[in-house]
PDB file of C-alpha atoms in Angstrom:
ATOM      1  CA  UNK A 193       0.000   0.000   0.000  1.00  0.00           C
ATOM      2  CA  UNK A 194       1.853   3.390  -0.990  1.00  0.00           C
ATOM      3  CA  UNK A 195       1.854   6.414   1.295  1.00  0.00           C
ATOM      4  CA  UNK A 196       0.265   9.275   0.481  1.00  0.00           C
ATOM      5  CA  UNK A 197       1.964  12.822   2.195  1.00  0.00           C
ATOM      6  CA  UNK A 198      -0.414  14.885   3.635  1.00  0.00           C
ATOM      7  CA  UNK A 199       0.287  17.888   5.497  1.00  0.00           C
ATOM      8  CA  UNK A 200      -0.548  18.319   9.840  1.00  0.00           C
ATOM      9  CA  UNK A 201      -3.310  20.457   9.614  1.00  0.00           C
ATOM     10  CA  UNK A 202      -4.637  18.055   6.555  1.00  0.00           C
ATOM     11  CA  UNK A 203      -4.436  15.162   8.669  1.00  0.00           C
ATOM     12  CA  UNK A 204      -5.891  17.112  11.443  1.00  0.00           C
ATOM     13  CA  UNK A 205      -8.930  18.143   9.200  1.00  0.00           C
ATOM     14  CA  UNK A 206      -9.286  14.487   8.247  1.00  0.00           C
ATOM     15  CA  UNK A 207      -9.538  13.121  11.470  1.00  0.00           C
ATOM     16  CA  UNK A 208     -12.277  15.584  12.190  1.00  0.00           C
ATOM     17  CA  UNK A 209     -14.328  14.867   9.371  1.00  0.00           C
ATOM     18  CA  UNK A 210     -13.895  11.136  10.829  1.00  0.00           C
ATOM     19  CA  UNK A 211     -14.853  11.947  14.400  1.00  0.00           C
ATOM     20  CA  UNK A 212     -17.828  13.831  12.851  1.00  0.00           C
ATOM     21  CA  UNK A 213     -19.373  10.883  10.845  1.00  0.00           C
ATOM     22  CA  UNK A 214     -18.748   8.431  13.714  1.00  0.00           C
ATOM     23  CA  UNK A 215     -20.218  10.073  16.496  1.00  0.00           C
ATOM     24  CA  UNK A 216     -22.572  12.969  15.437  1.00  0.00           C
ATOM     25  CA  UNK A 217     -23.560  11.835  11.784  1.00  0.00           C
ATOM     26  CA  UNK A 218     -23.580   7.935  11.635  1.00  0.00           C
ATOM     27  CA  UNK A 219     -25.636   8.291  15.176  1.00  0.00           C
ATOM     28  CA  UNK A 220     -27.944  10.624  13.815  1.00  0.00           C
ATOM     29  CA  UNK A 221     -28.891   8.762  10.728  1.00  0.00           C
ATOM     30  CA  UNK A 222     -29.687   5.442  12.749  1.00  0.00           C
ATOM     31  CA  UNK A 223     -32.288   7.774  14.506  1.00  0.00           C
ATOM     32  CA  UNK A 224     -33.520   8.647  11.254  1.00  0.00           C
ATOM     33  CA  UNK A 225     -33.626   5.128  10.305  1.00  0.00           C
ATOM     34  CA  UNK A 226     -35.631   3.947  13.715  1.00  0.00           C
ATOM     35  CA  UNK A 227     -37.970   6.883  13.287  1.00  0.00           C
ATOM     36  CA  UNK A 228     -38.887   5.942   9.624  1.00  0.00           C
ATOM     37  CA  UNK A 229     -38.989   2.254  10.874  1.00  0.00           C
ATOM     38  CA  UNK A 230     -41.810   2.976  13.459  1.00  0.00           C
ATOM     39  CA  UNK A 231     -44.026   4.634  10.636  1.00  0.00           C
ATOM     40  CA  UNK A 232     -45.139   1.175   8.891  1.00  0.00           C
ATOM     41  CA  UNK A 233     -44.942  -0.771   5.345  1.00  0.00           C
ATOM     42  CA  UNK A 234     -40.995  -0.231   4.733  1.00  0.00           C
ATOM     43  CA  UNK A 235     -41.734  -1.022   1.304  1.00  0.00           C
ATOM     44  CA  UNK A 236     -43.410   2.171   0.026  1.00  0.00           C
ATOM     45  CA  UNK A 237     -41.671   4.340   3.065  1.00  0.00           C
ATOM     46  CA  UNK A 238     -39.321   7.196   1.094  1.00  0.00           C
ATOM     47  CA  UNK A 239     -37.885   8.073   4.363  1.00  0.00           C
ATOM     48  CA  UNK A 240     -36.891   4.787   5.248  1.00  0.00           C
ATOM     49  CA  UNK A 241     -34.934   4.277   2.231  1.00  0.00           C
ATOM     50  CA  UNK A 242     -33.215   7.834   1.527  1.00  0.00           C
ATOM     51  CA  UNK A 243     -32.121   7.291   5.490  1.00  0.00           C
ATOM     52  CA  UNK A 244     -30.378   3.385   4.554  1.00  0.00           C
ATOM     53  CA  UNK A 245     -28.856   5.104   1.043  1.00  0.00           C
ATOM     54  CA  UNK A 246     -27.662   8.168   3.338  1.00  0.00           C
ATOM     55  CA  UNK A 247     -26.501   5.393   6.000  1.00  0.00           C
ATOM     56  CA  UNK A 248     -24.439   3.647   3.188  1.00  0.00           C
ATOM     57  CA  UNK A 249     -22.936   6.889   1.893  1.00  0.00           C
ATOM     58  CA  UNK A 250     -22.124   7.645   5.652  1.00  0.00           C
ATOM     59  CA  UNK A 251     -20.549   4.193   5.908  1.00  0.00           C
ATOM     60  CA  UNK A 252     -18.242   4.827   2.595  1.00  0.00           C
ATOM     61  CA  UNK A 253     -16.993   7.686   3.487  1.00  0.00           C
ATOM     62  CA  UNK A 254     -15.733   6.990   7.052  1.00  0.00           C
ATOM     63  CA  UNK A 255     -14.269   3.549   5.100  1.00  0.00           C
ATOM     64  CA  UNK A 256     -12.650   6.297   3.290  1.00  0.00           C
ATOM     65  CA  UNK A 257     -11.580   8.399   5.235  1.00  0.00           C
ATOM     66  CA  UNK A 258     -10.108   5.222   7.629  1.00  0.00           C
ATOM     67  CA  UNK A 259      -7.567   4.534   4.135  1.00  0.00           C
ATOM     68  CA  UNK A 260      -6.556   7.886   4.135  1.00  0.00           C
ATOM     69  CA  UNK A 261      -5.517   7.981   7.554  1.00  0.00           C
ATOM     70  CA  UNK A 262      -3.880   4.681   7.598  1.00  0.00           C
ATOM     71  CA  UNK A 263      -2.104   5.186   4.438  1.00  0.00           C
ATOM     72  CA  UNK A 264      -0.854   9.152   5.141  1.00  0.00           C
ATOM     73  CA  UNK A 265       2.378  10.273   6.071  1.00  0.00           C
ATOM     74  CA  UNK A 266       2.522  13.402   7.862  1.00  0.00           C
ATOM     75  CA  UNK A 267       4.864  15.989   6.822  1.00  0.00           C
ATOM     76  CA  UNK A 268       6.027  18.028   9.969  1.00  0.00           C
ATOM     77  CA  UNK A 269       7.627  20.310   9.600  1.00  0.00           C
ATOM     78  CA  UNK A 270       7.088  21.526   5.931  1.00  0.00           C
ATOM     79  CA  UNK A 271      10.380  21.624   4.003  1.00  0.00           C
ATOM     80  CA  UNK A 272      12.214  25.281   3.464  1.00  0.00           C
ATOM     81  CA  UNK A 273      11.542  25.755  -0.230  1.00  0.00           C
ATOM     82  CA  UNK A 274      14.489  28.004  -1.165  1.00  0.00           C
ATOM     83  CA  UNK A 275      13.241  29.141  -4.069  1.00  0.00           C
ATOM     84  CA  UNK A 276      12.483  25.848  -5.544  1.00  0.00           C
ATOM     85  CA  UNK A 277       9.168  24.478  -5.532  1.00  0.00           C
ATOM     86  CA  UNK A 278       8.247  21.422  -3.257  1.00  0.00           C
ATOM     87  CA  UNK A 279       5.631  19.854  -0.965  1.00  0.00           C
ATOM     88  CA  UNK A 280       3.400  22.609   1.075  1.00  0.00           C
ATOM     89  CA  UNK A 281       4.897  25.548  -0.165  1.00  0.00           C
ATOM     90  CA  UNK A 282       3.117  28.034  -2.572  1.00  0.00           C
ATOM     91  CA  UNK A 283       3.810  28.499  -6.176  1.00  0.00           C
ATOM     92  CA  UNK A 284       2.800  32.253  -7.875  1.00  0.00           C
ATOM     93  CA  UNK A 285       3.307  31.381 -11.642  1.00  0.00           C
ATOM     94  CA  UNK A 286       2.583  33.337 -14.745  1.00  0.00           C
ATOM     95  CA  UNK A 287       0.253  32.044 -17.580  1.00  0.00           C
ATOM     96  CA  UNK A 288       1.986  33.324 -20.339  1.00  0.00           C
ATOM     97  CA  UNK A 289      -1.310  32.494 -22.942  1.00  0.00           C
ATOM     98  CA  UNK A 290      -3.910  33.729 -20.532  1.00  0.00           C
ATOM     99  CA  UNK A 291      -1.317  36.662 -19.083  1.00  0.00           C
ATOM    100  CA  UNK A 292      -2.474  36.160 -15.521  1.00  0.00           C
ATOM    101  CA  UNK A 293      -0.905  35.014 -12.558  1.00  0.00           C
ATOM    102  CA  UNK A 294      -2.333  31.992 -10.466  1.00  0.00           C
ATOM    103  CA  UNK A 295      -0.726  30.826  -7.103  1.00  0.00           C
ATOM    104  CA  UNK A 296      -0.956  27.196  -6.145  1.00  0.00           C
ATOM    105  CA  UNK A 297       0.262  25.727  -2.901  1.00  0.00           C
ATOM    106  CA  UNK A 298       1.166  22.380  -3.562  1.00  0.00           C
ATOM    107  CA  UNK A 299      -0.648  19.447  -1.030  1.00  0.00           C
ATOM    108  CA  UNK A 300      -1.304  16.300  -0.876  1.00  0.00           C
ATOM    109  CA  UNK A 301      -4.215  14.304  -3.470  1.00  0.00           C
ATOM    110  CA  UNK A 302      -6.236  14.386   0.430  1.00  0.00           C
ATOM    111  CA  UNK A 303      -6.092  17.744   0.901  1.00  0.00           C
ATOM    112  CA  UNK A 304      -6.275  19.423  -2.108  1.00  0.00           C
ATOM    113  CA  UNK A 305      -8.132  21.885  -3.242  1.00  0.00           C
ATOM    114  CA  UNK A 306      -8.746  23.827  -6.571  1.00  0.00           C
ATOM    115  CA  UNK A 307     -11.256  26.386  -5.813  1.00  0.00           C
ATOM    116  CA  UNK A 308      -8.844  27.188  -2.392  1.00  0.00           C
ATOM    117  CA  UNK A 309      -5.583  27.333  -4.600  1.00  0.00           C
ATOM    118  CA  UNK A 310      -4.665  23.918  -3.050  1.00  0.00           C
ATOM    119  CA  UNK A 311      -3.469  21.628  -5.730  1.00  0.00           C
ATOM    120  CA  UNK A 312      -2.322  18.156  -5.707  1.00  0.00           C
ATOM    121  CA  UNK A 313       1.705  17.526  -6.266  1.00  0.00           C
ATOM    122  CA  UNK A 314       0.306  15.029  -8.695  1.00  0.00           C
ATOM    123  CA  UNK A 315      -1.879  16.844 -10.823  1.00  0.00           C
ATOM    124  CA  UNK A 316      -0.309  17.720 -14.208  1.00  0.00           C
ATOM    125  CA  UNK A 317       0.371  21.037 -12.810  1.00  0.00           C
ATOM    126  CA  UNK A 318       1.653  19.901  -9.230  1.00  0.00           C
ATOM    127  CA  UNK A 319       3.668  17.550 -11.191  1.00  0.00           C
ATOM    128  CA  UNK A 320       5.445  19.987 -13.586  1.00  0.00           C
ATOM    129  CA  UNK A 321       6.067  22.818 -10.853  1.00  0.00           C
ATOM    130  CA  UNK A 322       7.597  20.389  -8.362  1.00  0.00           C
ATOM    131  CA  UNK A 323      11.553  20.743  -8.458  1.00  0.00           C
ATOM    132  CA  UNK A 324      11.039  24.193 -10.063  1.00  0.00           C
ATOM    133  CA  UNK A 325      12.992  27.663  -9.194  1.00  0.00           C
ATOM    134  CA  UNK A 326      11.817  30.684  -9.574  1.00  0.00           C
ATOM    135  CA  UNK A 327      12.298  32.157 -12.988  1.00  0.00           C
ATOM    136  CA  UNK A 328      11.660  28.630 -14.571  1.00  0.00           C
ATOM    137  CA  UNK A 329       9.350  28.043 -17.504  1.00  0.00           C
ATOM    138  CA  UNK A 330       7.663  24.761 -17.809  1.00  0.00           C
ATOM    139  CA  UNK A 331       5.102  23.444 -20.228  1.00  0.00           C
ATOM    140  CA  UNK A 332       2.272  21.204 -19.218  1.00  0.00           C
ATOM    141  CA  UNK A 333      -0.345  19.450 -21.007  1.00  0.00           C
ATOM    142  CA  UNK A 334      -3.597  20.259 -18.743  1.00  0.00           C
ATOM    143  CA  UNK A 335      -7.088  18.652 -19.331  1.00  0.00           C
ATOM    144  CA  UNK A 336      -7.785  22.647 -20.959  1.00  0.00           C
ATOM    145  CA  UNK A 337      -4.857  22.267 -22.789  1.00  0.00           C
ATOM    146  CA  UNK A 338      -0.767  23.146 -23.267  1.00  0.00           C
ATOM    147  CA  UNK A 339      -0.268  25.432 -21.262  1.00  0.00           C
ATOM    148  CA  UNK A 340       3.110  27.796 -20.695  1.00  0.00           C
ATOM    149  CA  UNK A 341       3.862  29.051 -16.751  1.00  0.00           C
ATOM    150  CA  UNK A 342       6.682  30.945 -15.406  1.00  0.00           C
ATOM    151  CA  UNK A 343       7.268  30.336 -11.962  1.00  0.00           C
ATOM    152  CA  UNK A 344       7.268  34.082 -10.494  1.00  0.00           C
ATOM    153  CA  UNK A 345       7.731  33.370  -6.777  1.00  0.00           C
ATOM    154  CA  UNK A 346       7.894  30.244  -4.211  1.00  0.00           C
ATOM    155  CA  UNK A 347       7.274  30.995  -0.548  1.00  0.00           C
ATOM    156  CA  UNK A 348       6.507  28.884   2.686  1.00  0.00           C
ATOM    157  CA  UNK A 349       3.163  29.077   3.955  1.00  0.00           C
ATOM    158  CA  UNK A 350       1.328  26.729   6.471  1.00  0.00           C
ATOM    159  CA  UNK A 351      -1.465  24.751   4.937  1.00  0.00           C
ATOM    160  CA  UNK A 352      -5.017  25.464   6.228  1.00  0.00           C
TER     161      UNK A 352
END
């Protein structure tokens, strides 16, 4: 089984989302499942069955979740980047086609992120950044397409 890095705080946030399910979620739902129970004729009772699909989705995701945990290796304390781009640190590069600038902090596949900035190291784009100074150009063949970024700056910063 290969080990997946994942920041503190990511493994952290993980084991919250765990906690949750177990004992305020999972608990919750077998309420839901009782109280639909006690109403009659499980065969035509909606309730009944959106709470046992919601129970098995429940039930997934803590299975889930339980890999992740078990398969994660913590990162603590982040490497120093010095100017070169590696795990936790953020990435500001420049899209030369689009002439914008996009930062990415690169994370683990559990933690990441895209609408937060948080991308996986590897994504195509984790993948071509990692290793990377400042001032490099790399090309990278995205899902949208080639695309050309300059790697403007590469700081530290903790993951959230």
């Amino acid at each position: 089984m290969s080990r997946s890095l994942i920041s503190r705080p990511g493994y952290q946030n993980l084991q919250d989302q765990l906690v949750n399910l177990r004992k305020i979620e999972l608990p919750a739902n077998v309420r839901a499942i009782e109280e639909a129970r006690a109403h009659g004729d499980l065969s035509e009772n909606a309730e009944y069955h959106a709470a046992k699909e919601r129970n098995a989705i429940i039930m997934s995701k803590i299975s889930e979740l339980e890999t992740l945990l078990a398969t994660a290796e913590v990162v603590d304390p982040l490497p120093e980047p010095n100017g070169r781009v590696v795990f936790g640190c953020r990435a500001t590069v420049y899209d030369v086609e689009g002439d914008e600038e996009h930062s990415y902090q690169i994370v683990g596949s559990a933690e990441s992120d895209a609408n937060c900035g948080r991308i996986s190291m590897t994504s195509p784009i984790g993948q071509a950044l990692l290793g990377k100074e400042e001032g490099d150009e790399i090309k990278v063949k995205t899902p949208g397409g080639m695309r050309i970024l300059e790697v403007v700056s590469v700081e530290l910063v903790e993951v959230e």
